[in-house]
Amino acid sequence: MAAAPKIQLDVVTPQKLAYSDQVDLIEGPAVDGLIGILPKHAPLVTAMKIGVVRVVKDGEEIQIAISEGFMEVRPDQINLVVRTAELPEEIDIERAESARDRAEEKLQSSGENIDFARAEASYERAVARLKAAGHNDRSYTTTV
Ligand code: ATP
């Protein structure tokens, strides 16, 4: 039996090549909603939001936390170019929890000098990192 077709996924940040492998499918947070890509997908370019990218390879699943960026898809290649990307084993859970708690405090305060968009983005990054690291011990209010 012929091997199932795969698609090459490269996850790139300004600092590093975060992930590079032949995979079976990915699913991630595009600006218009969750998008799934299989091998031989039609070419497209989309902006990506902060969230978790689910990668399936040989029946195994890997979750990658990403912040905003772009994804370029060709039938045999996905280039995911994002500001930050971390694999579960790279995620510092305590750091993400502190970032989440700081952002939550800001979002709950009523100060005039609070940049809510910035606090919200920081909260979403922290929650995405905790989710990718499998640290789901709280119910989160956003859908990253
Ligand atoms: P913090 O407030 O903890 O710095 P942040 O969301 O502001 O979080 P970013 O600006 O998104 O941080 O990322 C800066 C760098 O630190 C990136 O290289 C990112 O991959 C890394 N990073 C941020 N948070 C974590 C974490 N919890 N675990 C591992 N790496 C992290």
Tab-separated table of N, CA and C and ligand atoms in Angstrom:
chain	number	residue	atom	x	y	z
A	1	MET	N	0.850	-1.189	0.000
A	1	MET	CA	0.000	0.000	0.000
A	1	MET	C	0.887	1.242	0.000
A	2	ALA	N	0.535	2.235	-0.828
A	2	ALA	CA	1.346	3.461	-0.880
A	2	ALA	C	1.208	4.232	0.429
A	3	ALA	N	2.326	4.867	0.837
A	3	ALA	CA	2.285	5.673	2.067
A	3	ALA	C	1.361	6.866	1.855
A	4	ALA	N	0.646	7.246	2.922
A	4	ALA	CA	-0.246	8.405	2.833
A	4	ALA	C	0.578	9.647	2.517
A	5	PRO	N	0.066	10.532	1.649
A	5	PRO	CA	0.837	11.726	1.323
A	5	PRO	C	1.008	12.615	2.554
A	6	LYS	N	2.151	13.303	2.599
A	6	LYS	CA	2.400	14.211	3.710
A	6	LYS	C	2.615	15.605	3.151
A	7	ILE	N	2.688	16.571	4.047
A	7	ILE	CA	2.945	17.952	3.645
A	7	ILE	C	4.052	18.498	4.554
A	8	GLN	N	4.992	19.228	3.955
A	8	GLN	CA	6.114	19.766	4.726
A	8	GLN	C	5.657	21.006	5.488
A	9	LEU	N	5.854	20.982	6.820
A	9	LEU	CA	5.482	22.141	7.648
A	9	LEU	C	6.744	22.789	8.215
A	10	ASP	N	6.912	24.083	7.939
A	10	ASP	CA	7.993	24.853	8.556
A	10	ASP	C	7.365	25.972	9.372
A	11	VAL	N	7.679	25.986	10.663
A	11	VAL	CA	7.193	27.063	11.536
A	11	VAL	C	8.401	27.941	11.854
A	12	VAL	N	8.332	29.189	11.399
A	12	VAL	CA	9.496	30.076	11.456
A	12	VAL	C	9.167	31.315	12.278
A	13	THR	N	10.090	31.714	13.150
A	13	THR	CA	9.952	32.987	13.867
A	13	THR	C	11.181	33.829	13.523
A	14	PRO	N	11.212	35.103	13.917
A	14	PRO	CA	12.413	35.901	13.650
A	14	PRO	C	13.657	35.310	14.335
A	15	GLN	N	13.443	34.499	15.388
A	15	GLN	CA	14.579	33.941	16.135
A	15	GLN	C	15.028	32.575	15.640
A	16	LYS	N	14.079	31.792	15.130
A	16	LYS	CA	14.452	30.386	14.895
A	16	LYS	C	13.499	29.665	13.947
A	17	LEU	N	13.954	28.488	13.508
A	17	LEU	CA	13.073	27.535	12.849
A	17	LEU	C	12.505	26.695	13.989
A	18	ALA	N	11.247	26.956	14.340
A	18	ALA	CA	10.686	26.337	15.543
A	18	ALA	C	10.298	24.876	15.313
A	19	TYR	N	9.922	24.559	14.050
A	19	TYR	CA	9.466	23.197	13.761
A	19	TYR	C	9.601	22.977	12.269
A	20	SER	N	10.063	21.801	11.875
A	20	SER	CA	10.188	21.496	10.454
A	20	SER	C	10.060	19.988	10.285
A	21	ASP	N	8.993	19.559	9.626
A	21	ASP	CA	8.807	18.110	9.454
A	21	ASP	C	7.729	17.852	8.397
A	22	GLN	N	7.686	16.605	7.936
A	22	GLN	CA	6.630	16.157	7.039
A	22	GLN	C	5.467	15.701	7.912
A	23	VAL	N	4.281	16.277	7.718
A	23	VAL	CA	3.165	15.981	8.615
A	23	VAL	C	1.933	15.531	7.818
A	24	ASP	N	0.940	15.027	8.556
A	24	ASP	CA	-0.293	14.542	7.908
A	24	ASP	C	-1.357	15.628	7.801
A	25	LEU	N	-1.430	16.478	8.833
A	25	LEU	CA	-2.395	17.579	8.786
A	25	LEU	C	-2.080	18.587	9.863
A	26	ILE	N	-2.511	19.820	9.645
A	26	ILE	CA	-2.435	20.800	10.725
A	26	ILE	C	-3.772	21.533	10.810
A	27	GLU	N	-3.998	22.065	12.009
A	27	GLU	CA	-5.217	22.834	12.256
A	27	GLU	C	-4.800	24.019	13.122
A	28	GLY	N	-5.187	25.231	12.738
A	28	GLY	CA	-4.718	26.378	13.511
A	28	GLY	C	-5.629	27.579	13.400
A	29	PRO	N	-5.349	28.619	14.226
A	29	PRO	CA	-6.225	29.780	14.337
A	29	PRO	C	-5.960	30.843	13.278
A	30	ALA	N	-6.624	30.734	12.138
A	30	ALA	CA	-6.552	31.797	11.129
A	30	ALA	C	-7.448	32.950	11.590
A	31	VAL	N	-7.235	34.145	11.022
A	31	VAL	CA	-8.051	35.294	11.458
A	31	VAL	C	-9.548	35.057	11.250
A	32	ASP	N	-9.905	34.302	10.236
A	32	ASP	CA	-11.326	34.068	9.957
A	32	ASP	C	-11.896	32.865	10.695
A	33	GLY	N	-11.071	32.202	11.493
A	33	GLY	CA	-11.538	31.022	12.224
A	33	GLY	C	-10.545	29.884	12.074
A	34	LEU	N	-10.873	28.773	12.712
A	34	LEU	CA	-9.989	27.613	12.690
A	34	LEU	C	-9.859	27.097	11.265
A	35	ILE	N	-8.623	26.808	10.843
A	35	ILE	CA	-8.421	26.314	9.479
A	35	ILE	C	-7.635	25.002	9.545
A	36	GLY	N	-8.059	24.043	8.725
A	36	GLY	CA	-7.366	22.761	8.661
A	36	GLY	C	-6.713	22.602	7.299
A	37	ILE	N	-5.495	22.086	7.294
A	37	ILE	CA	-4.768	21.903	6.030
A	37	ILE	C	-4.291	20.458	5.915
A	38	LEU	N	-4.640	19.839	4.803
A	38	LEU	CA	-4.181	18.485	4.479
A	38	LEU	C	-3.217	18.568	3.298
A	39	PRO	N	-2.430	17.526	3.038
A	39	PRO	CA	-1.585	17.515	1.841
A	39	PRO	C	-2.420	17.781	0.586
A	40	LYS	N	-1.806	18.409	-0.375
A	40	LYS	CA	-2.426	18.757	-1.668
A	40	LYS	C	-3.498	19.839	-1.540
A	41	HIS	N	-3.408	20.611	-0.480
A	41	HIS	CA	-4.358	21.718	-0.288
A	41	HIS	C	-4.144	22.780	-1.366
A	42	ALA	N	-5.199	23.462	-1.738
A	42	ALA	CA	-5.082	24.564	-2.705
A	42	ALA	C	-4.223	25.682	-2.101
A	43	PRO	N	-3.443	26.378	-2.948
A	43	PRO	CA	-2.594	27.460	-2.438
A	43	PRO	C	-3.423	28.555	-1.757
A	44	LEU	N	-2.899	29.070	-0.665
A	44	LEU	CA	-3.557	30.196	0.012
A	44	LEU	C	-2.567	30.903	0.918
A	45	VAL	N	-2.920	32.145	1.251
A	45	VAL	CA	-2.170	32.898	2.267
A	45	VAL	C	-3.201	33.457	3.231
A	46	THR	N	-2.944	33.289	4.526
A	46	THR	CA	-3.875	33.845	5.513
A	46	THR	C	-3.109	34.394	6.703
A	47	ALA	N	-3.686	35.423	7.322
A	47	ALA	CA	-3.128	35.918	8.584
A	47	ALA	C	-3.547	34.953	9.691
A	48	MET	N	-2.681	34.828	10.695
A	48	MET	CA	-2.953	33.922	11.813
A	48	MET	C	-3.058	34.718	13.110
A	49	LYS	N	-3.867	34.188	14.018
A	49	LYS	CA	-4.047	34.822	15.327
A	49	LYS	C	-3.218	34.079	16.377
A	50	ILE	N	-3.149	34.660	17.542
A	50	ILE	CA	-2.566	33.971	18.696
A	50	ILE	C	-3.399	32.713	18.967
A	51	GLY	N	-2.745	31.601	19.255
A	51	GLY	CA	-3.498	30.384	19.568
A	51	GLY	C	-2.618	29.151	19.544
A	52	VAL	N	-3.277	28.014	19.342
A	52	VAL	CA	-2.578	26.725	19.348
A	52	VAL	C	-2.743	26.070	17.980
A	53	VAL	N	-1.627	25.646	17.399
A	53	VAL	CA	-1.654	24.891	16.147
A	53	VAL	C	-1.513	23.412	16.504
A	54	ARG	N	-2.454	22.629	16.013
A	54	ARG	CA	-2.428	21.180	16.256
A	54	ARG	C	-1.817	20.523	15.026
A	55	VAL	N	-0.765	19.742	15.237
A	55	VAL	CA	-0.085	19.074	14.127
A	55	VAL	C	-0.239	17.569	14.327
A	56	VAL	N	-0.678	16.868	13.282
A	56	VAL	CA	-0.783	15.412	13.388
A	56	VAL	C	0.244	14.783	12.469
A	57	LYS	N	1.032	13.892	13.057
A	57	LYS	CA	2.062	13.201	12.285
A	57	LYS	C	2.099	11.734	12.706
A	58	ASP	N	1.871	10.830	11.762
A	58	ASP	CA	1.894	9.387	12.045
A	58	ASP	C	1.047	9.036	13.268
A	59	GLY	N	-0.134	9.622	13.348
A	59	GLY	CA	-1.048	9.300	14.443
A	59	GLY	C	-0.745	10.013	15.746
A	60	GLU	N	0.361	10.773	15.786
A	60	GLU	CA	0.685	11.507	17.017
A	60	GLU	C	0.353	12.966	16.841
A	61	GLU	N	-0.018	13.596	17.966
A	61	GLU	CA	-0.408	14.992	17.886
A	61	GLU	C	0.579	15.874	18.658
A	62	ILE	N	0.946	16.989	18.042
A	62	ILE	CA	1.842	17.960	18.695
A	62	ILE	C	1.101	19.284	18.708
A	63	GLN	N	1.186	19.999	19.819
A	63	GLN	CA	0.529	21.304	19.891
A	63	GLN	C	1.609	22.376	19.950
A	64	ILE	N	1.492	23.371	19.096
A	64	ILE	CA	2.468	24.459	19.059
A	64	ILE	C	1.744	25.757	19.396
A	65	ALA	N	2.257	26.481	20.403
A	65	ALA	CA	1.673	27.788	20.742
A	65	ALA	C	2.258	28.824	19.786
A	66	ILE	N	1.381	29.597	19.169
A	66	ILE	CA	1.884	30.641	18.263
A	66	ILE	C	1.299	31.998	18.652
A	67	SER	N	2.032	33.072	18.298
A	67	SER	CA	1.389	34.382	18.308
A	67	SER	C	1.201	34.810	16.856
A	68	GLU	N	0.777	36.031	16.654
A	68	GLU	CA	0.276	36.421	15.331
A	68	GLU	C	1.322	36.298	14.214
A	69	GLY	N	0.806	36.109	12.988
A	69	GLY	CA	1.696	35.974	11.840
A	69	GLY	C	0.916	35.628	10.582
A	70	PHE	N	1.597	34.910	9.683
A	70	PHE	CA	0.980	34.534	8.410
A	70	PHE	C	1.231	33.065	8.121
A	71	MET	N	0.356	32.487	7.320
A	71	MET	CA	0.575	31.126	6.850
A	71	MET	C	0.432	31.116	5.340
A	72	GLU	N	1.435	30.527	4.701
A	72	GLU	CA	1.400	30.369	3.247
A	72	GLU	C	1.296	28.866	2.982
A	73	VAL	N	0.303	28.487	2.168
A	73	VAL	CA	0.084	27.064	1.893
A	73	VAL	C	0.258	26.800	0.409
A	74	ARG	N	1.059	25.789	0.095
A	74	ARG	CA	1.132	25.239	-1.268
A	74	ARG	C	0.813	23.754	-1.150
A	75	PRO	N	0.547	23.057	-2.247
A	75	PRO	CA	0.085	21.669	-2.126
A	75	PRO	C	1.033	20.759	-1.325
A	76	ASP	N	2.340	21.052	-1.354
A	76	ASP	CA	3.291	20.188	-0.647
A	76	ASP	C	4.036	20.913	0.479
A	77	GLN	N	3.626	22.142	0.816
A	77	GLN	CA	4.420	22.932	1.780
A	77	GLN	C	3.551	23.930	2.537
A	78	ILE	N	3.765	24.000	3.858
A	78	ILE	CA	3.128	25.044	4.675
A	78	ILE	C	4.245	25.852	5.327
A	79	ASN	N	4.238	27.169	5.109
A	79	ASN	CA	5.161	28.054	5.814
A	79	ASN	C	4.350	28.879	6.793
A	80	LEU	N	4.625	28.649	8.068
A	80	LEU	CA	3.917	29.392	9.106
A	80	LEU	C	4.947	30.359	9.698
A	81	VAL	N	4.753	31.644	9.418
A	81	VAL	CA	5.730	32.657	9.839
A	81	VAL	C	5.072	33.499	10.926
A	82	VAL	N	5.531	33.324	12.147
A	82	VAL	CA	4.845	33.938	13.289
A	82	VAL	C	5.845	34.649	14.205
A	83	ARG	N	5.326	35.554	15.023
A	83	ARG	CA	6.224	36.337	15.884
A	83	ARG	C	6.892	35.459	16.939
A	84	THR	N	6.109	34.546	17.531
A	84	THR	CA	6.699	33.592	18.478
A	84	THR	C	6.039	32.224	18.276
A	85	ALA	N	6.792	31.172	18.572
A	85	ALA	CA	6.252	29.806	18.504
A	85	ALA	C	6.999	28.949	19.513
A	86	GLU	N	6.252	28.168	20.271
A	86	GLU	CA	6.900	27.264	21.234
A	86	GLU	C	6.253	25.891	21.188
A	87	LEU	N	7.099	24.870	21.227
A	87	LEU	CA	6.626	23.491	21.386
A	87	LEU	C	6.375	23.257	22.883
A	88	PRO	N	5.542	22.260	23.225
A	88	PRO	CA	5.199	22.048	24.631
A	88	PRO	C	6.409	21.995	25.565
A	89	GLU	N	7.461	21.278	25.140
A	89	GLU	CA	8.609	21.109	26.051
A	89	GLU	C	9.410	22.400	26.235
A	90	GLU	N	9.162	23.392	25.388
A	90	GLU	CA	9.888	24.668	25.517
A	90	GLU	C	9.142	25.664	26.399
A	91	ILE	N	7.922	25.302	26.765
A	91	ILE	CA	7.078	26.278	27.468
A	91	ILE	C	7.352	26.262	28.965
A	92	ASP	N	7.634	27.466	29.473
A	92	ASP	CA	7.844	27.659	30.905
A	92	ASP	C	6.459	27.962	31.500
A	93	ILE	N	5.899	26.969	32.180
A	93	ILE	CA	4.511	27.087	32.664
A	93	ILE	C	4.373	28.198	33.707
A	94	GLU	N	5.351	28.279	34.619
A	94	GLU	CA	5.257	29.333	35.652
A	94	GLU	C	5.279	30.712	35.029
A	95	ARG	N	6.123	30.885	34.017
A	95	ARG	CA	6.203	32.181	33.334
A	95	ARG	C	4.865	32.519	32.665
A	96	ALA	N	4.281	31.517	32.017
A	96	ALA	CA	2.998	31.757	31.342
A	96	ALA	C	1.900	32.051	32.361
A	97	GLU	N	1.931	31.347	33.500
A	97	GLU	CA	0.917	31.612	34.533
A	97	GLU	C	1.056	33.026	35.087
A	98	SER	N	2.303	33.462	35.301
A	98	SER	CA	2.507	34.838	35.805
A	98	SER	C	2.022	35.846	34.782
A	99	ALA	N	2.346	35.594	33.501
A	99	ALA	CA	1.919	36.522	32.442
A	99	ALA	C	0.395	36.569	32.382
A	100	ARG	N	-0.240	35.396	32.502
A	100	ARG	CA	-1.709	35.341	32.481
A	100	ARG	C	-2.296	36.125	33.663
A	101	ASP	N	-1.718	35.922	34.857
A	101	ASP	CA	-2.262	36.599	36.046
A	101	ASP	C	-2.067	38.113	35.950
A	102	ARG	N	-0.910	38.535	35.460
A	102	ARG	CA	-0.668	39.990	35.290
A	102	ARG	C	-1.685	40.577	34.318
A	103	ALA	N	-1.883	39.870	33.203
A	103	ALA	CA	-2.812	40.374	32.181
A	103	ALA	C	-4.239	40.411	32.730
A	104	GLU	N	-4.597	39.393	33.497
A	104	GLU	CA	-5.951	39.339	34.074
A	104	GLU	C	-6.181	40.511	35.018
A	105	GLU	N	-5.177	40.810	35.838
A	105	GLU	CA	-5.297	41.958	36.765
A	105	GLU	C	-5.530	43.241	35.992
A	106	LYS	N	-4.770	43.415	34.921
A	106	LYS	CA	-4.930	44.633	34.109
A	106	LYS	C	-6.327	44.688	33.503
A	107	LEU	N	-6.790	43.539	32.996
A	107	LEU	CA	-8.109	43.535	32.342
A	107	LEU	C	-9.229	43.816	33.332
A	108	GLN	N	-9.005	43.442	34.604
A	108	GLN	CA	-10.058	43.650	35.605
A	108	GLN	C	-9.986	45.021	36.254
A	109	SER	N	-8.875	45.740	36.055
A	109	SER	CA	-8.753	47.055	36.687
A	109	SER	C	-9.444	48.090	35.812
A	110	SER	N	-9.777	49.219	36.414
A	110	SER	CA	-10.517	50.225	35.648
A	110	SER	C	-9.657	51.476	35.420
A	111	GLY	N	-8.351	51.300	35.552
A	111	GLY	CA	-7.456	52.454	35.395
A	111	GLY	C	-7.501	53.046	33.992
A	112	GLU	N	-7.308	54.336	33.934
A	112	GLU	CA	-7.332	55.026	32.635
A	112	GLU	C	-6.139	54.669	31.760
A	113	ASN	N	-5.059	54.311	32.437
A	113	ASN	CA	-3.829	54.104	31.674
A	113	ASN	C	-3.618	52.661	31.230
A	114	ILE	N	-4.667	51.873	31.329
A	114	ILE	CA	-4.529	50.466	30.924
A	114	ILE	C	-4.726	50.350	29.406
A	115	ASP	N	-3.766	49.669	28.779
A	115	ASP	CA	-3.896	49.388	27.352
A	115	ASP	C	-4.581	48.009	27.256
A	116	PHE	N	-5.896	48.022	27.087
A	116	PHE	CA	-6.649	46.764	27.159
A	116	PHE	C	-6.303	45.811	26.018
A	117	ALA	N	-6.086	46.358	24.828
A	117	ALA	CA	-5.757	45.488	23.688
A	117	ALA	C	-4.443	44.751	23.966
A	118	ARG	N	-3.514	45.476	24.567
A	118	ARG	CA	-2.227	44.861	24.861
A	118	ARG	C	-2.372	43.792	25.953
A	119	ALA	N	-3.162	44.112	26.973
A	119	ALA	CA	-3.374	43.147	28.060
A	119	ALA	C	-4.103	41.907	27.540
A	120	GLU	N	-5.038	42.115	26.643
A	120	GLU	CA	-5.796	40.990	26.086
A	120	GLU	C	-4.886	40.078	25.262
A	121	ALA	N	-4.019	40.689	24.464
A	121	ALA	CA	-3.093	39.894	23.641
A	121	ALA	C	-2.135	39.112	24.545
A	122	SER	N	-1.696	39.756	25.604
A	122	SER	CA	-0.782	39.094	26.528
A	122	SER	C	-1.495	37.905	27.198
A	123	TYR	N	-2.760	38.119	27.569
A	123	TYR	CA	-3.571	37.056	28.178
A	123	TYR	C	-3.719	35.886	27.188
A	124	GLU	N	-4.012	36.210	25.954
A	124	GLU	CA	-4.216	35.148	24.951
A	124	GLU	C	-2.931	34.368	24.689
A	125	ARG	N	-1.803	35.065	24.653
A	125	ARG	CA	-0.521	34.355	24.463
A	125	ARG	C	-0.277	33.392	25.616
A	126	ALA	N	-0.513	33.870	26.832
A	126	ALA	CA	-0.266	33.036	28.014
A	126	ALA	C	-1.186	31.816	28.013
A	127	VAL	N	-2.454	32.027	27.675
A	127	VAL	CA	-3.405	30.908	27.673
A	127	VAL	C	-3.053	29.904	26.570
A	128	ALA	N	-2.640	30.412	25.418
A	128	ALA	CA	-2.234	29.514	24.325
A	128	ALA	C	-1.039	28.665	24.769
A	129	ARG	N	-0.096	29.287	25.469
A	129	ARG	CA	1.093	28.536	25.936
A	129	ARG	C	0.676	27.466	26.943
A	130	LEU	N	-0.222	27.826	27.844
A	130	LEU	CA	-0.659	26.849	28.848
A	130	LEU	C	-1.412	25.699	28.181
A	131	LYS	N	-2.224	26.022	27.201
A	131	LYS	CA	-2.961	24.957	26.488
A	131	LYS	C	-2.003	24.043	25.745
A	132	ALA	N	-1.056	24.639	25.012
A	132	ALA	CA	-0.108	23.826	24.233
A	132	ALA	C	0.709	22.926	25.145
A	133	ALA	N	0.975	23.431	26.363
A	133	ALA	CA	1.752	22.641	27.323
A	133	ALA	C	0.882	21.618	28.046
A	134	GLY	N	-0.409	21.563	27.683
A	134	GLY	CA	-1.315	20.597	28.299
A	134	GLY	C	-1.712	20.986	29.696
A	135	HIS	N	-1.636	22.279	29.986
A	135	HIS	CA	-1.898	22.754	31.342
A	135	HIS	C	-3.289	23.378	31.394
A	136	ASN	N	-4.290	22.511	31.369
A	136	ASN	CA	-5.670	23.010	31.234
A	136	ASN	C	-6.440	22.884	32.535
A	137	ASP	N	-5.873	23.395	33.613
A	137	ASP	CA	-6.562	23.206	34.890
A	137	ASP	C	-7.518	24.342	35.234
A	138	ARG	N	-7.730	25.250	34.296
A	138	ARG	CA	-8.696	26.324	34.544
A	138	ARG	C	-9.580	26.456	33.328
A	139	SER	N	-10.748	26.993	33.522
A	139	SER	CA	-11.567	27.244	32.350
A	139	SER	C	-11.240	28.648	31.855
A	140	TYR	N	-10.885	28.737	30.619
A	140	TYR	CA	-10.456	30.007	30.071
A	140	TYR	C	-11.612	30.686	29.363
A	141	THR	N	-11.546	32.009	29.385
A	141	THR	CA	-12.681	32.744	28.842
A	141	THR	C	-12.501	33.071	27.366
A	142	THR	N	-11.331	32.796	26.801
A	142	THR	CA	-11.156	33.082	25.375
A	142	THR	C	-10.993	31.772	24.624
A	143	THR	N	-11.075	31.854	23.323
A	143	THR	CA	-11.053	30.631	22.512
A	143	THR	C	-9.764	30.523	21.729
A	144	VAL	N	-8.635	30.705	22.376
A	144	VAL	CA	-7.359	30.567	21.680
A	144	VAL	C	-7.025	29.108	21.491
B	1	ATP	P1	6.206	37.433	29.110
B	1	ATP	O1	5.379	38.547	29.707
B	1	ATP	O2	6.320	36.246	30.028
B	1	ATP	O3	7.534	37.896	28.533
B	1	ATP	P2	5.073	37.602	26.480
B	1	ATP	O4	3.814	36.997	25.935
B	1	ATP	O5	5.097	39.075	26.608
B	1	ATP	O6	5.362	36.882	27.872
B	1	ATP	P3	6.502	37.319	24.018
B	1	ATP	O7	6.851	38.754	23.735
B	1	ATP	O8	5.341	36.727	23.275
B	1	ATP	O9	6.305	37.128	25.609
B	1	ATP	O10	7.776	36.394	23.754
B	1	ATP	C1	9.126	36.807	23.984
B	1	ATP	C2	10.011	35.578	23.880
B	1	ATP	O11	9.844	34.760	25.027
B	1	ATP	C3	9.711	34.692	22.681
B	1	ATP	O12	10.914	34.144	22.205
B	1	ATP	C4	8.816	33.597	23.260
B	1	ATP	O13	8.951	32.388	22.533
B	1	ATP	C5	9.370	33.468	24.665
B	1	ATP	N1	8.366	33.102	25.671
B	1	ATP	C6	7.388	33.896	26.171
B	1	ATP	N2	6.692	33.276	27.132
B	1	ATP	C7	7.222	32.030	27.238
B	1	ATP	C8	6.938	30.889	28.050
B	1	ATP	N3	5.957	30.882	28.948
B	1	ATP	N4	7.717	29.796	27.899
B	1	ATP	C9	8.713	29.781	27.004
B	1	ATP	N5	9.043	30.815	26.201
B	1	ATP	C10	8.301	31.940	26.312
